[in-house]
Amino acid sequence: MLVAVLAGQLSGAPVAAALEPPAIDGPVPAATGLDAGPLRLDGPCRTTAAFLDPGVSPPSATAAELGGAWIHGRGEGQVVAVIDTGVNPGPRLPRVRGAGDVVPGRDGTEDCDAHGTLVAGVLAATEDETGHSGVAPGVEIVSIRQSSSVLRPEARDRSRGPDGPTVGAGVGTLSSLARAIRAAVDAGADVINISEVACVPAGTVLADATLGGAIRYAAVDHDVVLVAAAGNVGDACGDQNPGAADPSVPGDDGWGDVVTVASPAWYDEHVLTVAGVDADGAPADFSLRGPWVDVAAPAVGLRSVGADGAGVSDVVVAGDGSRTPVTGTSFAAPFVAGTAALVRQAHPGLTARQVIARIENTAIPAAGGHDFAVGHGVVDPVAAVTGVRRIGRPAPATTAIAAPPAEPGPPGAGVGAAVAAGSLALGTIALVVVLLRPRDDRDTRA
């Protein structure tokens, strides 16, 4: 199994003294592209299918539900980057532009895994005859293929690659993720969606300084909203984290109790991390918890476009014929990224930090208040755009929530992780990369 291989690779890794939020003071990656060298296709591309139950109303967005969030537009003029497995343009994804690819000579507008296309569909699919729609169908999608679980490097000795030793199947590394973020910013992204997660046991040191530098380049230097999936327990993310801070410990922030670290989700001050909820709004069992979880969105039994960017689907079909529902925090993240695009369109004067604060402060909170399962609560696109916080749907509250000023948080010390899978319940869409170096080299080596 994937996790077993990763654990074996990490057994001799250095151990950090204490877990703290990671720093963003690393070097900004060079604009060198994502070319991973010669690759081969390991089996047929994944497809999608529709097994829609007409008697079940899915938690996916509909035009009727989103009408209140579209009072200023449907995201027109906003550019949202999808860093994933690529995006296949199609009738319901007509505005897709490529900006990078691990495959030599390609531009990111191909997707053999179906994952990136499904993510883009949740975010930006145009309305179909049934009323199904992406959250922000007017945005332009910038697609960057930085990972794949069906592509394999041709070289047998992968330990000599430019991004360090790798384990597991597929392509994609923390270093290539950092370069993809740089490419997305340089392509003009206002919002970046990252439905990929690197997970390791807490205390493991990961050389992700370049990723921190890329996050600073996007969020701080260029005012881009970064949205990331929280990750799924049972894919490449191991044990579940506690759901809340220990009430018996005064001032406990929860970081000391973390057992599984997820990156880039744990870059708490600069990344809007999205957990998953089920159709009833309860935290999804598979959604990785943590003190870095900011908000939550639907993640179970969703609908999106088909793998060809057309129609509708709710199932992914692998090369062996196995079927997996469109479920996972991978698909919660684009719901929130689409919301961020709508907020940026409606309120162009807000900074990225203020957009994030507005989304958090207008979310529908859990009954017990802020926790590590859903953060501030379930994102409400209508409330985020209008500024009117709703206690529950459909009855609105009467208190307007203004976006608070962006207050810079204190930088944390860097600590370790490894790259793992696309954060979805499609467990076969996984990439695992182990990049371990001593902490002393954190600021000098990518």
Coordinates of C-alpha atoms in Angstrom, one line a residue, residues 39-440:
L39 CA 6.9 9.9 -19.3
R40 CA 4.8 6.9 -20.3
L41 CA 1.1 6.2 -19.9
D42 CA 0.5 3.3 -17.4
G43 CA -2.9 2.1 -18.6
P44 CA -6.0 3.7 -20.0
C45 CA -7.2 7.2 -19.1
R46 CA -10.0 7.4 -16.5
T47 CA -13.5 8.2 -17.6
T48 CA -16.6 9.3 -15.9
A49 CA -20.2 8.1 -15.8
A50 CA -23.6 9.4 -14.5
F51 CA -25.6 7.2 -12.2
L52 CA -27.9 10.0 -11.1
D53 CA -30.7 9.2 -8.7
P54 CA -33.6 11.5 -9.7
G55 CA -35.0 11.1 -6.2
V56 CA -31.8 12.5 -4.5
S57 CA -30.9 16.1 -4.4
P58 CA -27.1 16.2 -4.5
P59 CA -25.1 18.8 -2.5
S60 CA -23.6 20.2 -5.7
A61 CA -24.4 23.7 -6.7
T62 CA -27.5 24.6 -8.7
A63 CA -28.3 27.9 -10.4
A64 CA -31.3 28.3 -8.1
E65 CA -29.2 28.1 -5.0
L66 CA -26.4 30.4 -6.4
G67 CA -28.7 33.1 -7.7
G68 CA -28.1 35.3 -4.6
A69 CA -24.3 34.9 -5.0
W70 CA -24.5 36.0 -8.7
I71 CA -26.0 39.5 -8.1
H72 CA -22.7 41.1 -9.2
G73 CA -21.9 38.5 -11.9
R74 CA -20.8 34.9 -12.2
G75 CA -17.1 35.5 -11.9
E76 CA -16.5 37.3 -15.2
G77 CA -13.1 38.9 -15.3
Q78 CA -11.6 36.6 -12.6
V79 CA -8.9 34.1 -13.4
V80 CA -8.8 31.0 -11.3
A81 CA -5.8 28.6 -11.6
V82 CA -6.5 24.9 -11.1
I83 CA -3.2 23.1 -10.2
D84 CA -4.1 19.5 -10.6
T85 CA -3.9 16.7 -13.2
G86 CA -4.9 19.0 -16.1
V87 CA -8.3 20.1 -17.4
N88 CA -10.1 19.0 -20.5
P89 CA -11.9 21.9 -22.1
G90 CA -15.4 21.1 -23.3
P91 CA -18.9 22.5 -23.8
R92 CA -19.4 23.1 -20.1
L93 CA -15.8 24.3 -19.6
P94 CA -15.4 26.7 -22.5
R95 CA -12.9 29.1 -20.9
V96 CA -9.8 27.1 -20.2
R97 CA -6.3 28.3 -20.8
G98 CA -3.1 26.2 -20.3
A99 CA -0.2 27.5 -18.4
G100 CA 2.1 24.5 -17.6
D101 CA 2.5 20.8 -17.9
V102 CA 4.7 18.0 -16.6
V103 CA 4.4 16.4 -20.0
P104 CA 6.9 17.8 -22.4
G105 CA 5.4 19.9 -25.2
R106 CA 1.9 20.1 -23.6
D107 CA 0.2 23.1 -21.9
G108 CA -2.0 21.6 -19.2
T109 CA -5.2 21.4 -21.2
E110 CA -5.3 17.6 -21.2
D111 CA -6.4 15.4 -18.3
C112 CA -5.9 11.6 -18.3
D113 CA -6.9 11.2 -14.7
A114 CA -10.3 13.1 -14.9
H115 CA -9.5 14.6 -11.5
G116 CA -8.6 18.1 -12.5
T117 CA -11.5 18.3 -14.9
L118 CA -14.0 17.3 -12.2
V119 CA -12.4 19.9 -9.9
A120 CA -12.8 22.5 -12.6
G121 CA -16.4 21.5 -13.1
V122 CA -17.3 22.0 -9.5
L123 CA -15.7 25.4 -9.7
A124 CA -16.7 26.7 -13.1
A125 CA -19.1 24.5 -15.1
T126 CA -21.6 26.4 -17.1
E127 CA -25.3 25.8 -16.3
D128 CA -26.9 22.8 -18.0
E129 CA -30.5 22.1 -18.8
T130 CA -31.1 20.7 -15.3
G131 CA -29.8 23.8 -13.5
H132 CA -26.6 22.2 -12.4
S133 CA -23.8 24.7 -12.4
G134 CA -20.3 25.4 -11.1
V135 CA -20.0 28.0 -8.4
A136 CA -18.5 30.6 -10.7
P137 CA -19.2 29.7 -14.3
G138 CA -18.0 33.0 -15.6
V139 CA -14.4 32.7 -14.6
E140 CA -11.5 31.9 -16.8
I141 CA -9.7 28.7 -15.8
V142 CA -5.9 28.5 -16.0
S143 CA -5.0 24.8 -16.0
I144 CA -1.6 23.6 -14.8
R145 CA -0.9 19.8 -14.9
Q146 CA 1.7 19.2 -12.2
S147 CA 0.6 15.7 -11.2
S148 CA -0.8 12.4 -12.5
S149 CA -1.3 8.9 -11.2
V150 CA -1.6 7.3 -14.6
L151 CA 1.7 8.8 -16.0
R152 CA 5.0 7.2 -15.0
P153 CA 8.6 8.4 -15.5
E154 CA 10.5 6.5 -18.2
A155 CA 13.7 6.5 -16.1
R156 CA 14.0 3.5 -13.8
D157 CA 16.2 5.3 -11.3
R158 CA 13.9 8.1 -10.1
S159 CA 16.2 8.9 -7.1
R160 CA 18.3 11.1 -9.4
G161 CA 15.6 13.4 -10.6
P162 CA 15.8 17.1 -10.1
D163 CA 13.2 17.1 -7.3
G164 CA 14.9 14.4 -5.1
P165 CA 14.0 10.9 -4.3
T166 CA 10.4 9.8 -4.9
V167 CA 8.3 6.9 -3.8
G168 CA 4.9 5.7 -5.0
A169 CA 3.2 5.9 -8.3
G170 CA 2.8 8.8 -10.7
V171 CA 4.4 12.1 -11.1
G172 CA 4.4 15.4 -9.1
T173 CA 6.5 16.7 -6.3
L174 CA 6.5 19.4 -3.7
S175 CA 9.1 21.2 -5.9
S176 CA 6.9 21.0 -9.0
L177 CA 3.9 22.2 -6.9
A178 CA 6.0 25.2 -5.9
R179 CA 6.8 25.9 -9.5
A180 CA 3.2 25.4 -10.5
I181 CA 2.2 28.1 -8.0
R182 CA 4.8 30.4 -9.5
A183 CA 3.4 29.7 -13.0
A184 CA -0.2 30.3 -11.9
V185 CA 0.7 33.7 -10.4
D186 CA 2.7 34.6 -13.5
A187 CA -0.3 33.6 -15.7
G188 CA -2.4 36.2 -13.9
A189 CA -4.4 34.1 -11.4
D190 CA -6.6 35.9 -8.9
V191 CA -7.4 32.7 -7.1
I192 CA -5.5 29.4 -7.1
N193 CA -7.1 26.0 -6.3
I194 CA -4.9 23.2 -5.1
S195 CA -6.7 19.9 -4.6
E196 CA -3.6 18.0 -3.7
V197 CA -2.1 17.2 -0.4
A198 CA 1.2 16.0 1.0
C199 CA 0.8 14.1 4.3
V200 CA 3.4 12.7 6.7
P201 CA 3.4 11.9 10.4
A202 CA 3.9 14.9 12.7
G203 CA 7.5 15.5 13.6
T204 CA 8.9 14.4 10.2
V205 CA 11.1 17.1 8.6
L206 CA 10.2 17.9 5.0
A207 CA 12.3 20.2 2.8
D208 CA 9.4 22.4 1.6
A209 CA 11.1 25.7 1.9
T210 CA 10.6 26.4 -1.8
L211 CA 6.9 25.7 -1.4
G212 CA 6.8 28.2 1.4
G213 CA 8.5 30.7 -0.9
A214 CA 6.0 30.1 -3.6
I215 CA 3.1 30.6 -1.2
R216 CA 4.7 33.9 -0.1
Y217 CA 5.1 34.9 -3.8
A218 CA 1.4 34.3 -4.4
A219 CA -0.3 35.3 -1.2
V220 CA 1.9 38.1 0.0
D221 CA 3.8 39.5 -3.0
H222 CA 0.9 39.2 -5.6
D223 CA -2.2 39.2 -3.4
V224 CA -3.6 35.9 -4.7
V225 CA -6.1 33.9 -2.8
L226 CA -4.8 30.4 -2.2
V227 CA -7.3 27.6 -1.6
A228 CA -6.3 24.1 -0.7
A229 CA -8.0 20.8 0.2
A230 CA -7.6 19.5 3.7
G231 CA -6.9 15.9 2.6
N232 CA -8.5 12.6 3.2
V233 CA -7.7 10.1 5.9
G234 CA -7.2 6.7 4.3
D235 CA -5.7 7.9 1.0
A236 CA -2.1 8.9 1.6
C237 CA -3.0 10.8 4.8
G238 CA -2.6 8.4 7.8
D239 CA -4.2 8.8 11.2
Q240 CA -6.9 11.3 12.0
N241 CA -6.1 14.4 14.0
P242 CA -8.1 15.6 17.0
G243 CA -11.3 17.5 16.3
A244 CA -10.7 20.3 18.7
A245 CA -8.2 21.8 21.1
D246 CA -7.9 20.3 24.6
P247 CA -10.3 22.3 26.8
S248 CA -8.3 21.2 29.9
V249 CA -5.2 22.9 28.7
P250 CA -5.3 26.8 28.9
G251 CA -4.3 28.4 25.7
D252 CA -4.0 25.1 23.8
D253 CA -4.0 25.8 20.0
G254 CA -4.1 22.2 19.0
W255 CA -0.7 22.1 17.2
G256 CA 0.9 20.0 19.9
D257 CA -1.7 17.2 19.4
V258 CA -1.4 16.9 15.6
V259 CA -0.4 13.4 14.5
T260 CA -0.7 13.9 10.7
V261 CA 0.6 17.0 8.9
A262 CA -0.9 18.0 5.5
S263 CA 0.8 20.4 3.1
P264 CA 0.1 23.0 1.6
A265 CA -3.0 22.9 3.9
W266 CA -1.0 23.6 7.0
Y267 CA 0.3 27.0 5.8
D268 CA -2.5 28.4 8.0
E269 CA -1.9 32.1 7.7
H270 CA -1.7 32.2 4.0
V271 CA -3.8 29.3 2.6
L272 CA -7.6 28.9 2.9
T273 CA -7.9 25.2 3.9
V274 CA -11.1 23.4 3.1
A275 CA -12.5 20.4 4.9
G276 CA -15.4 18.3 3.7
V277 CA -19.0 17.8 5.0
D278 CA -21.7 15.4 4.0
A279 CA -25.1 16.2 2.5
D280 CA -26.4 16.9 6.0
G281 CA -23.6 19.4 6.8
A282 CA -21.9 17.1 9.2
P283 CA -18.1 16.7 9.0
A284 CA -17.2 13.9 6.6
D285 CA -15.4 11.0 8.4
F286 CA -12.6 10.9 5.9
S287 CA -11.9 14.7 6.0
L288 CA -8.5 15.3 7.7
R289 CA -8.9 17.6 10.7
G290 CA -6.3 20.0 12.0
P291 CA -5.8 23.4 13.6
W292 CA -5.2 24.7 10.1
V293 CA -8.7 23.9 8.8
D294 CA -10.4 27.2 8.0
V295 CA -13.8 26.3 6.5
A296 CA -15.7 23.3 5.0
A297 CA -17.8 22.6 1.9
P298 CA -19.8 19.7 0.4
A299 CA -17.5 16.7 -0.3
V300 CA -19.8 13.7 -0.5
G301 CA -21.8 12.4 -3.5
L302 CA -21.1 15.4 -5.7
R303 CA -21.8 16.0 -9.4
S304 CA -19.6 17.7 -11.9
V305 CA -18.9 17.7 -15.6
G306 CA -17.8 14.6 -17.5
A307 CA -14.2 13.8 -18.1
D308 CA -14.5 15.5 -21.5
G309 CA -15.8 18.7 -20.1
A310 CA -19.3 18.0 -21.2
G311 CA -22.5 16.7 -19.6
V312 CA -22.7 15.7 -16.0
S313 CA -21.1 12.9 -14.0
D314 CA -21.1 11.6 -10.4
V315 CA -18.8 8.5 -10.8
V316 CA -15.2 8.1 -11.9
V317 CA -14.4 4.9 -13.9
A318 CA -10.8 3.6 -13.6
G319 CA -9.0 1.6 -16.3
D320 CA -10.0 -1.7 -14.6
G321 CA -13.7 -0.7 -14.6
S322 CA -13.9 0.1 -10.9
R323 CA -16.2 3.0 -10.0
T324 CA -15.7 5.6 -7.4
P325 CA -18.2 8.4 -6.5
V326 CA -17.1 12.0 -6.8
T327 CA -16.3 12.4 -3.2
G328 CA -13.5 13.9 -1.2
T329 CA -12.0 17.2 0.0
S330 CA -10.6 17.7 -3.5
F331 CA -14.1 18.7 -4.6
A332 CA -14.8 20.8 -1.5
A333 CA -11.9 23.1 -2.3
P334 CA -13.1 24.3 -5.7
F335 CA -16.5 25.1 -4.2
V336 CA -14.6 27.6 -2.0
A337 CA -12.3 28.8 -4.8
G338 CA -15.3 29.6 -6.9
T339 CA -16.8 31.5 -3.9
A340 CA -13.5 33.5 -3.6
A341 CA -13.7 34.4 -7.3
L342 CA -17.3 35.7 -6.8
V343 CA -16.2 37.8 -3.8
R344 CA -13.3 39.3 -5.7
Q345 CA -15.6 40.2 -8.5
A346 CA -18.2 41.8 -6.2
H347 CA -15.6 43.5 -4.0
P348 CA -12.5 44.3 -6.0
G349 CA -11.0 46.5 -3.3
L350 CA -10.6 43.6 -0.9
T351 CA -7.1 42.1 -0.4
A352 CA -6.6 38.4 -0.5
R353 CA -6.5 38.2 3.3
Q354 CA -9.7 40.2 3.5
V355 CA -11.4 37.9 1.0
I356 CA -10.4 34.9 3.1
A357 CA -11.7 36.6 6.3
R358 CA -15.0 37.4 4.6
I359 CA -15.5 33.8 3.6
E360 CA -14.6 32.6 7.1
N361 CA -16.8 35.1 8.9
T362 CA -19.9 34.5 6.8
A363 CA -19.6 30.7 7.0
I364 CA -22.4 28.7 8.8
P365 CA -20.7 27.7 12.1
A366 CA -20.9 24.3 13.7
A367 CA -23.2 24.1 16.7
G368 CA -20.2 24.1 19.1
G369 CA -18.4 26.9 17.4
H370 CA -15.0 26.9 15.7
D371 CA -13.3 23.5 15.7
F372 CA -10.7 21.5 13.7
A373 CA -13.2 19.6 11.7
V374 CA -14.9 22.4 9.8
G375 CA -13.0 25.5 11.1
H376 CA -15.3 28.5 11.0
G377 CA -18.1 26.5 9.4
V378 CA -19.6 25.6 6.1
V379 CA -19.0 28.2 3.3
D380 CA -22.1 30.1 2.2
P381 CA -21.4 31.7 -1.2
V382 CA -24.5 34.0 -1.0
A383 CA -23.5 35.3 2.4
A384 CA -19.9 35.7 1.4
V385 CA -20.9 37.9 -1.5
T386 CA -23.7 39.9 0.2
G387 CA -22.0 40.1 3.6
V388 CA -25.2 38.9 5.3
R389 CA -24.4 36.0 7.6
R390 CA -27.1 33.3 7.5
I391 CA -27.5 31.1 10.6
G392 CA -29.0 28.3 8.5
R393 CA -30.6 27.9 5.1
P394 CA -32.8 29.2 3.9
A395 CA -33.7 31.8 6.5
P396 CA -31.2 34.7 6.5
A397 CA -29.9 36.4 9.6
T398 CA -30.0 40.2 9.7
T399 CA -26.4 41.0 10.8
A400 CA -24.1 42.2 8.1
I401 CA -20.6 40.9 8.4
A402 CA -17.9 43.3 7.2
A403 CA -14.6 41.9 6.0
P404 CA -12.1 42.7 8.8
P405 CA -8.7 44.2 8.0
A406 CA -6.0 41.8 7.0
E407 CA -3.7 41.4 10.0
P408 CA -0.4 39.7 9.3
G409 CA 0.1 36.6 11.4
P410 CA 3.5 35.8 13.0
P411 CA 5.7 33.6 10.8
G412 CA 6.1 30.1 12.1
A413 CA 9.1 27.8 12.0
G414 CA 9.4 25.3 9.1
V415 CA 8.8 21.7 9.8
G416 CA 8.4 18.5 7.8
A417 CA 6.1 16.7 5.5
A418 CA 6.1 14.6 2.3
V419 CA 4.1 14.8 -0.9
A420 CA 1.1 12.6 -1.1
A421 CA -2.1 12.3 -2.9
G422 CA -4.8 14.3 -4.5
S423 CA -7.1 14.9 -1.6
L424 CA -10.1 13.0 -2.7
A425 CA -11.9 9.7 -2.1
L426 CA -10.7 8.6 -5.5
G427 CA -7.8 6.9 -3.7
T428 CA -6.0 5.8 -6.8
I429 CA -5.3 9.5 -7.8
A430 CA -2.2 9.7 -5.6
L431 CA 1.3 11.0 -5.9
V432 CA 3.8 10.5 -3.2
V433 CA 7.1 12.3 -3.0
V434 CA 9.6 12.2 -0.1
L435 CA 11.9 15.2 0.0
L436 CA 13.9 15.0 3.2
R437 CA 16.8 17.2 4.1
P438 CA 18.2 18.4 7.4
R439 CA 16.5 21.5 8.9
D440 CA 19.8 23.5 8.5

